[in-house]
Amino acid sequence: MLPTGDNDNANSYTVPRTGRKRRRHRVLIFLAVFALLAGSGLVAGGYYFDSVPTPTDLKLPESTTVYYADGRTPMAKLGDENRTIVPYDQMNDSAKQAIVAAEDRSFWTNKGIDFSGVLRAAWSNLTGGQRQGASTITQQYARVAADLTGVTYSRKLREAVIAWKLADKYSKEEILGFYLNTVPFGRGAYGIEAAAQTYFGKTVRRDAPASHQLTQAEAMVLCAMVKQPEADPNDPEGSPGYDPRRNAKAKQNSIARWTYIRDGMLKLGYLTPEQATNLAYPDTVKPVDPNAGRSGLDQPTGLVVNHVLSELRQTEQFQGKPDEVIRDGGYKIVTTIDKRVQDAAEAAADIRRDTAPEAVRGQPDNWQAALVAVEPGTGRVLGYYGGNSGRGADYAGWYYDEDGQSHGFGQHPPGSSFKVYDLAAAVQDDISVKQHFDSPETKEFPESGRTKDSPAGPIRNAEHASCQPNCALWEATVASLNVTYFELTEKLGTAKVIDMAKRAGVDSMWATEKGNPQPQRVDLRDKPAAESAKLFSTEVGIGQYGISVQDHANGMATFAAGGKRAEAHFVRSVTKGDDKVYAEELVQTDLGLDEEALNQLDWTLRRVKAAKLDNDWDSAGKTGTWQAGKSTTQNVHTWMVGWTGALAAAVWLGTTDGKPLKTKDGSYEVYGSSGPGPIWRQFMEQATGALKLDPDKYRFADPKFPGDAPPPPTRAPAPTTTSPTPSARPTPTVTPSSPNPSPTDLPTSLPTWSPTPTPTSTPSLKPSKTKGPR
């Protein structure tokens, strides 16, 4: 039914009957209007038609919404105007009926133009009377579309001309849809959907659950605000508008206008007398939120939005275009971030929360953690925590802003956590993890300039192992012996180590330049590893040069996926309405690690005590520490990185001011295992639990160690299954070994690799006082 009703805007206005003079004025005004509309309208009307966009030409700014990976849960809303367009036929009837009752009760029967209103405006203009502001809904939309301001005769005439064209070209339903999606409602909300979300946290979409849809009473509150969306800036207290949460007078205005709309809906047949009587004014309007139009950017996920925009700026669809195209384009951006994983990341890495591990909770204000989780095989960033706000510093990575400038503080020396790449390069070169190395407490390396007479001195171990001075590579890995890994890096060559890191996922590394106090980013993808290696020394193998938490996490995801590297990314899809604008491309690159090499990698790193999870998941990992300046007792960067078959993550814990980590109790004893280690374990346990995956489908396999008998199994083999996850790694039958074997688990007949005899020092049970990684 299309109910009729009186046009409340007419206000029963009658031209005064005070004699022939007044009637003559009225005739003159009518002739003037007619002349402009009909005769000289060939000029005036033609000008208006050519210079004012019709709805099909009008590009209305519309909010872009960023969603979590489920495509349903909003993460953030972008755009200077808070607008979300909903097609007319997808709206429920609440707002359609309320707006007609509020603004134009004859809407369904009038011709789109209030001729009497135009005449009244002209009369008042000539006689100096009160300005007349009444218009039909069609004229009001024309005013907004053409950006007409003020209440004058010429504006009224221009409104009428545009409205005439609209009414002739479009249906009533289309015009009402244009209007409801365009008109301002206050608080930066444009259009009924943005208003419903801003004021009530609801939607006008008829396909939403009934409890989430805007009700009649709520729609009436919103439509009351159209009369004056914002307070008068010159008299905000005396003329506050109709927002009931602004002040007491505004609420009185709102209730009065709401009652007026209710009476109109009764008159138009939208409500029965009984329904009108029982309808109650809703007191559920949300408090005024000045950031309602651009929400979510002040949250930790605001940093995700920064990466999303940076990523889209590099795509063919958006490259070279201003950010307004994305922000005000009405797009639906679905990210890779899994809400369950993100919640676990924030709960563990936000060390100001009560949910953080006890070891890092309540520590000094300059402590800062960062965590990135990546899905093996796809490169999808499932969780990202680089700080508390998208408007603050990003300690997990870096991104490009609209002007092409890089932002972020996400690069940190990885210390011994970088040894994962050394180890991967070694097993790829058929260096067994059971290969023995000369591993004294200190050792000179003349080829790399590390001797007792050099400024930096010889390489020293920061830890001690019972196997010293003759340690298998796996033992040196678990104990994080610098001497062993420096020698390994020399043997492999820095180019091979850098190449492995690059191909695994480390796209950038920060090099030190003489005379420049700030490390400079080197894009490893731009040049061959041999060329990049010229910018770095052998110390790269023990983690001297900064990398980002994001890159490190992607490197771990590559090993978790069986050596299949995928590009880390934040965007799954971009759509606008039914149009697909952009979609992720999942491309894998094989590192060339065979199954034996991968199994030796898993086998070794699962023996790192800090990597052990308590939820029956097979896991592998590595800690890392980098000391402050020349200190041998204070650390400024600590790490924990690792993976399961379904999830990889990297955690960094350091300080915002670059000072050494010092506990609230005054201790400098903060290491990878004691700081980021608990964060990593809590996150991995909570995230894998939230994903509800079967750990038996992601078991590690034991290496065969060609020529050696494998250690005895400690658990029955898990059934061989095909994992439904994106990980490209096969799931072999598993015979896991002891998670913390003693040296007696391994053969002792392997040769010792000691290419250059060097002096050794007496082993100590205490860590060596030396600068370097742990």
Coordinates of N, CA and C in Angstrom, one line a residue, residues 32-199:
A32 N 6.4 35.1 -12.8 CA 7.9 35.1 -12.8 C 8.4 33.6 -12.6
V33 N 7.8 32.9 -11.7 CA 8.2 31.5 -11.6 C 7.9 30.7 -12.8
F34 N 6.7 30.9 -13.4 CA 6.4 30.2 -14.6 C 7.4 30.5 -15.7
A35 N 7.7 31.8 -15.8 CA 8.7 32.2 -16.9 C 10.0 31.5 -16.7
L36 N 10.5 31.5 -15.5 CA 11.8 30.8 -15.2 C 11.7 29.3 -15.5
L37 N 10.6 28.7 -15.1 CA 10.5 27.3 -15.2 C 10.2 26.9 -16.7
A38 N 9.4 27.7 -17.4 CA 9.0 27.4 -18.7 C 9.7 28.1 -19.8
G39 N 9.5 29.5 -19.9 CA 10.0 30.2 -21.0 C 11.5 30.4 -20.9
S40 N 12.0 31.3 -20.0 CA 13.4 31.6 -19.9 C 14.1 30.4 -19.2
G41 N 13.4 29.4 -18.8 CA 14.0 28.2 -18.4 C 14.8 27.5 -19.4
L42 N 14.6 27.8 -20.7 CA 15.4 27.3 -21.7 C 16.9 27.7 -21.4
V43 N 17.1 28.8 -20.8 CA 18.4 29.2 -20.4 C 18.8 28.8 -19.0
A44 N 17.9 29.2 -18.0 CA 18.2 28.9 -16.6 C 18.1 27.5 -16.4
G45 N 17.0 26.8 -16.9 CA 16.8 25.4 -16.6 C 17.9 24.6 -17.3
G46 N 18.3 25.0 -18.5 CA 19.4 24.3 -19.2 C 20.7 24.4 -18.4
Y47 N 20.9 25.5 -17.7 CA 22.1 25.7 -16.9 C 22.1 24.7 -15.7
Y48 N 20.9 24.7 -15.1 CA 20.8 23.8 -13.9 C 21.0 22.4 -14.3
F49 N 20.3 22.0 -15.4 CA 20.4 20.6 -15.8 C 21.8 20.2 -16.1
D50 N 22.6 21.1 -16.8 CA 23.9 20.7 -17.2 C 24.9 20.7 -16.0
S51 N 24.7 21.6 -15.0 CA 25.7 21.8 -14.0 C 25.5 20.9 -12.7
V52 N 24.3 20.3 -12.6 CA 24.0 19.6 -11.4 C 23.9 18.1 -11.7
P53 N 24.7 17.2 -11.0 CA 24.7 15.8 -11.3 C 23.3 15.2 -10.9
T54 N 22.9 14.3 -11.8 CA 21.7 13.4 -11.4 C 22.2 12.3 -10.5
P55 N 21.3 11.6 -9.9 CA 21.8 10.5 -9.0 C 22.7 9.5 -9.6
T56 N 22.5 9.2 -10.9 CA 23.4 8.2 -11.6 C 24.8 8.8 -11.7
D57 N 24.9 10.1 -11.8 CA 26.2 10.7 -12.0 C 26.9 11.0 -10.6
L58 N 26.1 11.1 -9.6 CA 26.5 11.6 -8.3 C 27.3 10.5 -7.7
K59 N 28.6 10.7 -7.3 CA 29.4 9.8 -6.6 C 29.5 10.1 -5.2
L60 N 28.6 9.5 -4.4 CA 28.5 9.8 -3.0 C 29.6 9.1 -2.2
P61 N 30.2 9.9 -1.4 CA 31.2 9.2 -0.5 C 30.5 8.2 0.4
E62 N 31.1 7.0 0.4 CA 30.5 5.9 1.2 C 31.5 5.2 2.0
S63 N 31.3 4.9 3.2 CA 32.2 4.3 4.1 C 32.7 3.0 3.6
T64 N 34.0 2.8 3.7 CA 34.6 1.4 3.4 C 34.7 0.7 4.7
T65 N 34.3 -0.5 4.8 CA 34.3 -1.3 6.0 C 35.4 -2.4 5.8
V66 N 36.2 -2.5 6.9 CA 37.2 -3.6 6.9 C 36.8 -4.7 7.8
Y67 N 36.8 -5.9 7.4 CA 36.3 -7.0 8.1 C 37.4 -8.0 8.5
Y68 N 37.1 -8.8 9.5 CA 38.0 -10.0 9.8 C 37.8 -11.0 8.7
A69 N 38.5 -12.1 8.8 CA 38.5 -13.1 7.7 C 37.2 -13.7 7.5
D70 N 36.3 -13.7 8.5 CA 35.0 -14.4 8.3 C 34.1 -13.5 7.4
G71 N 34.4 -12.3 7.1 CA 33.6 -11.5 6.2 C 32.4 -10.9 6.8
R72 N 32.2 -11.2 8.1 CA 31.0 -10.7 8.8 C 31.3 -9.8 10.0
T73 N 32.4 -10.0 10.6 CA 32.8 -9.2 11.8 C 33.6 -8.0 11.4
P74 N 33.0 -6.8 11.6 CA 33.7 -5.6 11.3 C 35.0 -5.4 12.1
M75 N 36.0 -4.9 11.5 CA 37.2 -4.5 12.2 C 37.4 -3.0 12.3
A76 N 37.1 -2.3 11.2 CA 37.2 -0.9 11.2 C 36.3 -0.3 10.1
K77 N 36.0 1.0 10.3 CA 35.3 1.7 9.3 C 36.1 2.9 8.8
L78 N 36.2 3.1 7.5 CA 37.1 4.2 7.0 C 36.2 5.3 6.4
G79 N 36.8 6.4 6.0 CA 36.1 7.4 5.3 C 35.9 8.6 6.2
D80 N 35.9 9.8 5.6 CA 35.6 11.0 6.3 C 34.2 11.1 6.7
E81 N 33.3 10.5 5.9 CA 31.9 10.5 6.2 C 31.5 9.1 6.5
N82 N 30.7 8.9 7.5 CA 30.2 7.6 7.9 C 29.0 7.3 7.1
R83 N 29.2 6.6 6.0 CA 28.0 6.3 5.1 C 28.2 4.9 4.6
T84 N 27.1 4.1 4.7 CA 27.1 2.8 4.1 C 25.8 2.7 3.3
I85 N 25.8 2.5 2.0 CA 24.7 2.5 1.2 C 24.0 1.1 1.2
V86 N 22.7 1.1 1.4 CA 21.9 -0.1 1.4 C 20.8 0.1 0.3
P87 N 20.8 -0.8 -0.6 CA 19.7 -0.7 -1.7 C 18.3 -0.6 -1.0
Y88 N 17.4 0.1 -1.7 CA 16.1 0.3 -1.1 C 15.4 -1.0 -0.8
D89 N 15.5 -2.0 -1.7 CA 14.7 -3.2 -1.5 C 15.3 -4.1 -0.5
Q90 N 16.5 -3.7 0.1 CA 17.1 -4.5 1.1 C 16.9 -3.8 2.5
M91 N 16.2 -2.7 2.5 CA 15.9 -2.0 3.8 C 14.6 -2.6 4.3
N92 N 14.5 -2.6 5.7 CA 13.2 -2.9 6.3 C 12.3 -1.7 6.2
D93 N 11.0 -1.8 6.6 CA 10.1 -0.7 6.4 C 10.2 0.4 7.4
S94 N 10.9 0.2 8.5 CA 10.8 1.1 9.6 C 11.2 2.5 9.2
A95 N 12.4 2.6 8.5 CA 12.9 4.0 8.2 C 12.1 4.6 7.0
K96 N 11.6 3.7 6.1 CA 10.9 4.2 4.9 C 9.6 4.9 5.4
Q97 N 8.9 4.3 6.4 CA 7.7 4.8 6.8 C 7.9 6.1 7.7
A98 N 8.9 6.0 8.6 CA 9.1 7.1 9.5 C 9.6 8.4 8.8
I99 N 10.4 8.2 7.7 CA 10.9 9.4 7.1 C 9.8 10.1 6.3
V100 N 8.9 9.3 5.7 CA 7.7 9.9 5.0 C 6.8 10.7 6.0
A101 N 6.6 10.0 7.1 CA 5.7 10.7 8.2 C 6.4 11.9 8.7
A102 N 7.7 12.0 8.7 CA 8.5 13.1 9.3 C 8.6 14.3 8.3
E103 N 8.9 13.9 7.0 CA 9.4 15.0 6.1 C 8.5 15.3 4.9
D104 N 7.6 14.3 4.6 CA 6.8 14.6 3.3 C 5.7 13.6 3.3
R105 N 4.6 13.9 3.9 CA 3.5 12.9 4.1 C 2.7 12.7 2.8
S106 N 2.9 13.6 1.8 CA 2.2 13.4 0.5 C 3.2 12.8 -0.5
F107 N 4.3 12.3 0.0 CA 5.4 11.8 -0.9 C 4.9 10.9 -2.0
W108 N 4.1 9.9 -1.6 CA 3.7 8.9 -2.6 C 2.7 9.4 -3.6
T109 N 2.1 10.6 -3.4 CA 1.2 11.1 -4.4 C 1.6 12.4 -5.0
N110 N 2.5 13.1 -4.4 CA 2.9 14.4 -5.0 C 3.8 14.2 -6.2
K111 N 4.0 15.3 -7.0 CA 4.8 15.3 -8.2 C 6.2 15.6 -8.0
G112 N 6.6 15.6 -6.7 CA 8.0 15.8 -6.4 C 8.4 17.2 -6.1
I113 N 7.4 18.2 -6.4 CA 7.7 19.6 -6.3 C 6.6 20.2 -5.5
D114 N 7.0 21.0 -4.5 CA 6.0 21.8 -3.7 C 5.9 23.1 -4.3
F115 N 5.0 23.3 -5.2 CA 4.9 24.6 -5.9 C 4.5 25.7 -5.0
S116 N 3.7 25.4 -4.0 CA 3.3 26.4 -3.1 C 4.5 26.9 -2.2
G117 N 5.4 25.9 -1.9 CA 6.6 26.3 -1.2 C 7.5 27.2 -2.0
V118 N 7.6 26.9 -3.3 CA 8.4 27.8 -4.1 C 7.8 29.2 -4.2
L119 N 6.4 29.3 -4.3 CA 5.7 30.6 -4.3 C 5.9 31.3 -3.0
R120 N 5.8 30.5 -1.9 CA 6.0 31.2 -0.6 C 7.4 31.7 -0.4
A121 N 8.4 31.0 -0.9 CA 9.8 31.5 -0.8 C 9.9 32.8 -1.6
A122 N 9.3 32.8 -2.8 CA 9.4 34.0 -3.6 C 8.7 35.1 -3.0
W123 N 7.5 34.8 -2.4 CA 6.7 35.9 -1.7 C 7.5 36.5 -0.6
S124 N 8.1 35.6 0.2 CA 8.9 36.1 1.4 C 10.1 36.9 0.9
N125 N 10.7 36.4 -0.2 CA 11.9 37.1 -0.7 C 11.5 38.5 -1.2
L126 N 10.3 38.7 -1.8 CA 9.9 40.0 -2.2 C 9.4 40.9 -1.1
T127 N 8.8 40.3 -0.1 CA 8.1 41.1 1.0 C 9.0 41.2 2.2
G128 N 10.2 40.5 2.2 CA 11.1 40.6 3.3 C 10.6 39.8 4.5
G129 N 9.7 38.8 4.3 CA 9.1 38.0 5.4 C 10.0 36.9 5.8
Q130 N 9.5 36.1 6.7 CA 10.3 35.0 7.2 C 10.6 34.0 6.1
R131 N 11.9 33.5 6.2 CA 12.3 32.5 5.1 C 11.5 31.2 5.3
Q132 N 11.1 30.6 4.2 CA 10.3 29.4 4.2 C 11.2 28.2 3.8
G133 N 11.3 27.2 4.6 CA 12.2 26.1 4.4 C 11.6 24.8 4.0
A134 N 10.3 24.8 3.8 CA 9.6 23.5 3.5 C 10.0 23.0 2.1
S135 N 10.1 21.7 1.9 CA 10.4 21.1 0.6 C 9.9 19.6 0.7
T136 N 9.7 19.1 -0.5 CA 9.4 17.6 -0.6 C 10.6 16.8 -0.4
I137 N 10.5 15.5 -0.2 CA 11.6 14.7 -0.1 C 12.5 14.7 -1.3
T138 N 11.8 14.8 -2.5 CA 12.5 14.9 -3.8 C 13.3 16.1 -3.8
Q139 N 12.8 17.2 -3.4 CA 13.5 18.5 -3.4 C 14.7 18.5 -2.4
Q140 N 14.4 17.9 -1.3 CA 15.5 17.8 -0.3 C 16.7 17.0 -0.8
Y141 N 16.3 15.9 -1.5 CA 17.4 15.1 -2.1 C 18.2 15.9 -3.1
A142 N 17.4 16.6 -3.9 CA 18.0 17.5 -5.0 C 18.9 18.5 -4.3
R143 N 18.5 19.1 -3.2 CA 19.3 20.1 -2.5 C 20.7 19.4 -2.0
V144 N 20.6 18.3 -1.4 CA 21.8 17.6 -1.0 C 22.7 17.2 -2.1
A145 N 22.1 16.6 -3.2 CA 22.9 16.2 -4.3 C 23.6 17.3 -5.0
A146 N 22.9 18.5 -5.1 CA 23.5 19.6 -5.8 C 24.3 20.6 -4.8
D147 N 24.3 20.2 -3.6 CA 25.1 20.9 -2.6 C 24.6 22.3 -2.5
L148 N 23.2 22.5 -2.5 CA 22.6 23.8 -2.3 C 22.5 24.2 -0.9
T149 N 22.8 25.4 -0.6 CA 22.7 25.9 0.8 C 21.9 27.1 0.9
G150 N 21.5 27.5 2.2 CA 20.7 28.6 2.4 C 19.2 28.4 2.0
V151 N 18.3 29.3 2.4 CA 16.9 29.1 2.1 C 16.5 30.4 1.3
T152 N 16.6 30.4 0.0 CA 16.3 31.6 -0.8 C 15.4 31.2 -2.0
Y153 N 14.9 32.2 -2.6 CA 14.0 32.0 -3.7 C 14.7 31.3 -4.8
S154 N 15.9 31.7 -5.1 CA 16.7 31.1 -6.2 C 17.0 29.7 -5.9
R155 N 17.3 29.4 -4.7 CA 17.6 28.0 -4.3 C 16.4 27.1 -4.4
K156 N 15.3 27.7 -4.0 CA 14.0 26.9 -4.1 C 13.7 26.6 -5.5
L157 N 13.9 27.6 -6.4 CA 13.6 27.4 -7.8 C 14.6 26.3 -8.4
R158 N 15.8 26.4 -8.0 CA 16.8 25.4 -8.5 C 16.4 24.0 -8.0
E159 N 16.0 23.9 -6.7 CA 15.5 22.7 -6.1 C 14.4 22.1 -7.0
A160 N 13.5 23.0 -7.3 CA 12.3 22.5 -8.0 C 12.6 22.0 -9.4
V161 N 13.6 22.7 -10.1 CA 14.0 22.3 -11.4 C 14.6 20.9 -11.4
I162 N 15.5 20.7 -10.4 CA 16.2 19.4 -10.3 C 15.2 18.3 -9.9
A163 N 14.3 18.7 -8.9 CA 13.3 17.7 -8.5 C 12.4 17.3 -9.6
W164 N 12.1 18.2 -10.4 CA 11.2 17.9 -11.6 C 11.9 16.9 -12.4
K165 N 13.1 17.1 -12.7 CA 13.8 16.1 -13.5 C 13.9 14.8 -12.8
L166 N 14.2 14.8 -11.5 CA 14.3 13.5 -10.8 C 12.9 12.7 -10.8
A167 N 11.8 13.5 -10.6 CA 10.5 12.8 -10.5 C 10.1 12.3 -11.9
D168 N 10.6 12.9 -12.9 CA 10.3 12.5 -14.3 C 11.1 11.2 -14.7
K169 N 12.3 11.1 -14.1 CA 13.2 10.0 -14.5 C 13.2 8.8 -13.6
Y170 N 12.9 9.0 -12.3 CA 13.0 7.9 -11.4 C 11.7 7.6 -10.7
S171 N 11.6 6.3 -10.2 CA 10.4 5.9 -9.4 C 10.5 6.5 -8.0
K172 N 9.3 6.5 -7.4 CA 9.3 7.0 -6.0 C 10.2 6.2 -5.1
E173 N 10.2 4.9 -5.3 CA 11.1 4.0 -4.5 C 12.5 4.3 -4.7
E174 N 12.9 4.6 -5.9 CA 14.3 5.0 -6.2 C 14.7 6.3 -5.5
I175 N 13.8 7.3 -5.6 CA 14.1 8.6 -5.0 C 14.2 8.4 -3.5
L176 N 13.3 7.7 -2.9 CA 13.3 7.5 -1.4 C 14.6 6.8 -1.0
G177 N 15.0 5.8 -1.8 CA 16.3 5.1 -1.5 C 17.4 6.1 -1.6
F178 N 17.5 7.0 -2.7 CA 18.5 8.0 -2.8 C 18.6 8.8 -1.5
Y179 N 17.4 9.3 -1.1 CA 17.3 10.2 0.0 C 17.8 9.5 1.3
L180 N 17.3 8.3 1.6 CA 17.7 7.6 2.8 C 19.1 7.3 2.9
N181 N 19.8 7.1 1.7 CA 21.2 6.8 1.7 C 22.1 8.0 1.7
T182 N 21.5 9.2 1.6 CA 22.3 10.4 1.5 C 22.1 11.4 2.6
V183 N 20.9 11.6 3.1 CA 20.6 12.6 4.1 C 21.5 12.5 5.4
P184 N 21.9 13.6 5.9 CA 22.7 13.6 7.2 C 21.8 13.4 8.4
F185 N 22.3 12.6 9.3 CA 21.6 12.4 10.6 C 22.3 12.9 11.8
G186 N 23.5 13.5 11.6 CA 24.2 14.0 12.7 C 25.3 13.0 13.1
R187 N 26.2 13.4 14.0 CA 27.3 12.6 14.5 C 28.2 12.1 13.3
G188 N 28.2 12.8 12.2 CA 29.0 12.3 11.1 C 28.4 11.2 10.3
A189 N 27.1 10.8 10.6 CA 26.5 9.7 10.0 C 25.6 10.2 8.8
Y190 N 25.9 9.7 7.6 CA 25.2 10.0 6.4 C 24.5 8.8 5.9
G191 N 23.2 8.9 5.8 CA 22.4 7.7 5.3 C 21.9 7.0 6.5
I192 N 20.8 6.3 6.3 CA 20.1 5.6 7.4 C 20.8 4.4 8.0
E193 N 21.6 3.7 7.2 CA 22.4 2.6 7.7 C 23.5 3.1 8.7
A194 N 24.2 4.1 8.3 CA 25.2 4.6 9.2 C 24.6 5.2 10.5
A195 N 23.4 5.8 10.3 CA 22.7 6.3 11.5 C 22.3 5.2 12.4
A196 N 21.8 4.1 11.9 CA 21.3 3.0 12.7 C 22.5 2.4 13.5
Q197 N 23.6 2.3 12.8 CA 24.8 1.8 13.5 C 25.3 2.7 14.6
T198 N 25.4 4.0 14.2 CA 25.9 5.0 15.1 C 25.1 5.2 16.4
Y199 N 23.8 5.3 16.2 CA 22.9 5.6 17.3 C 22.4 4.4 18.1

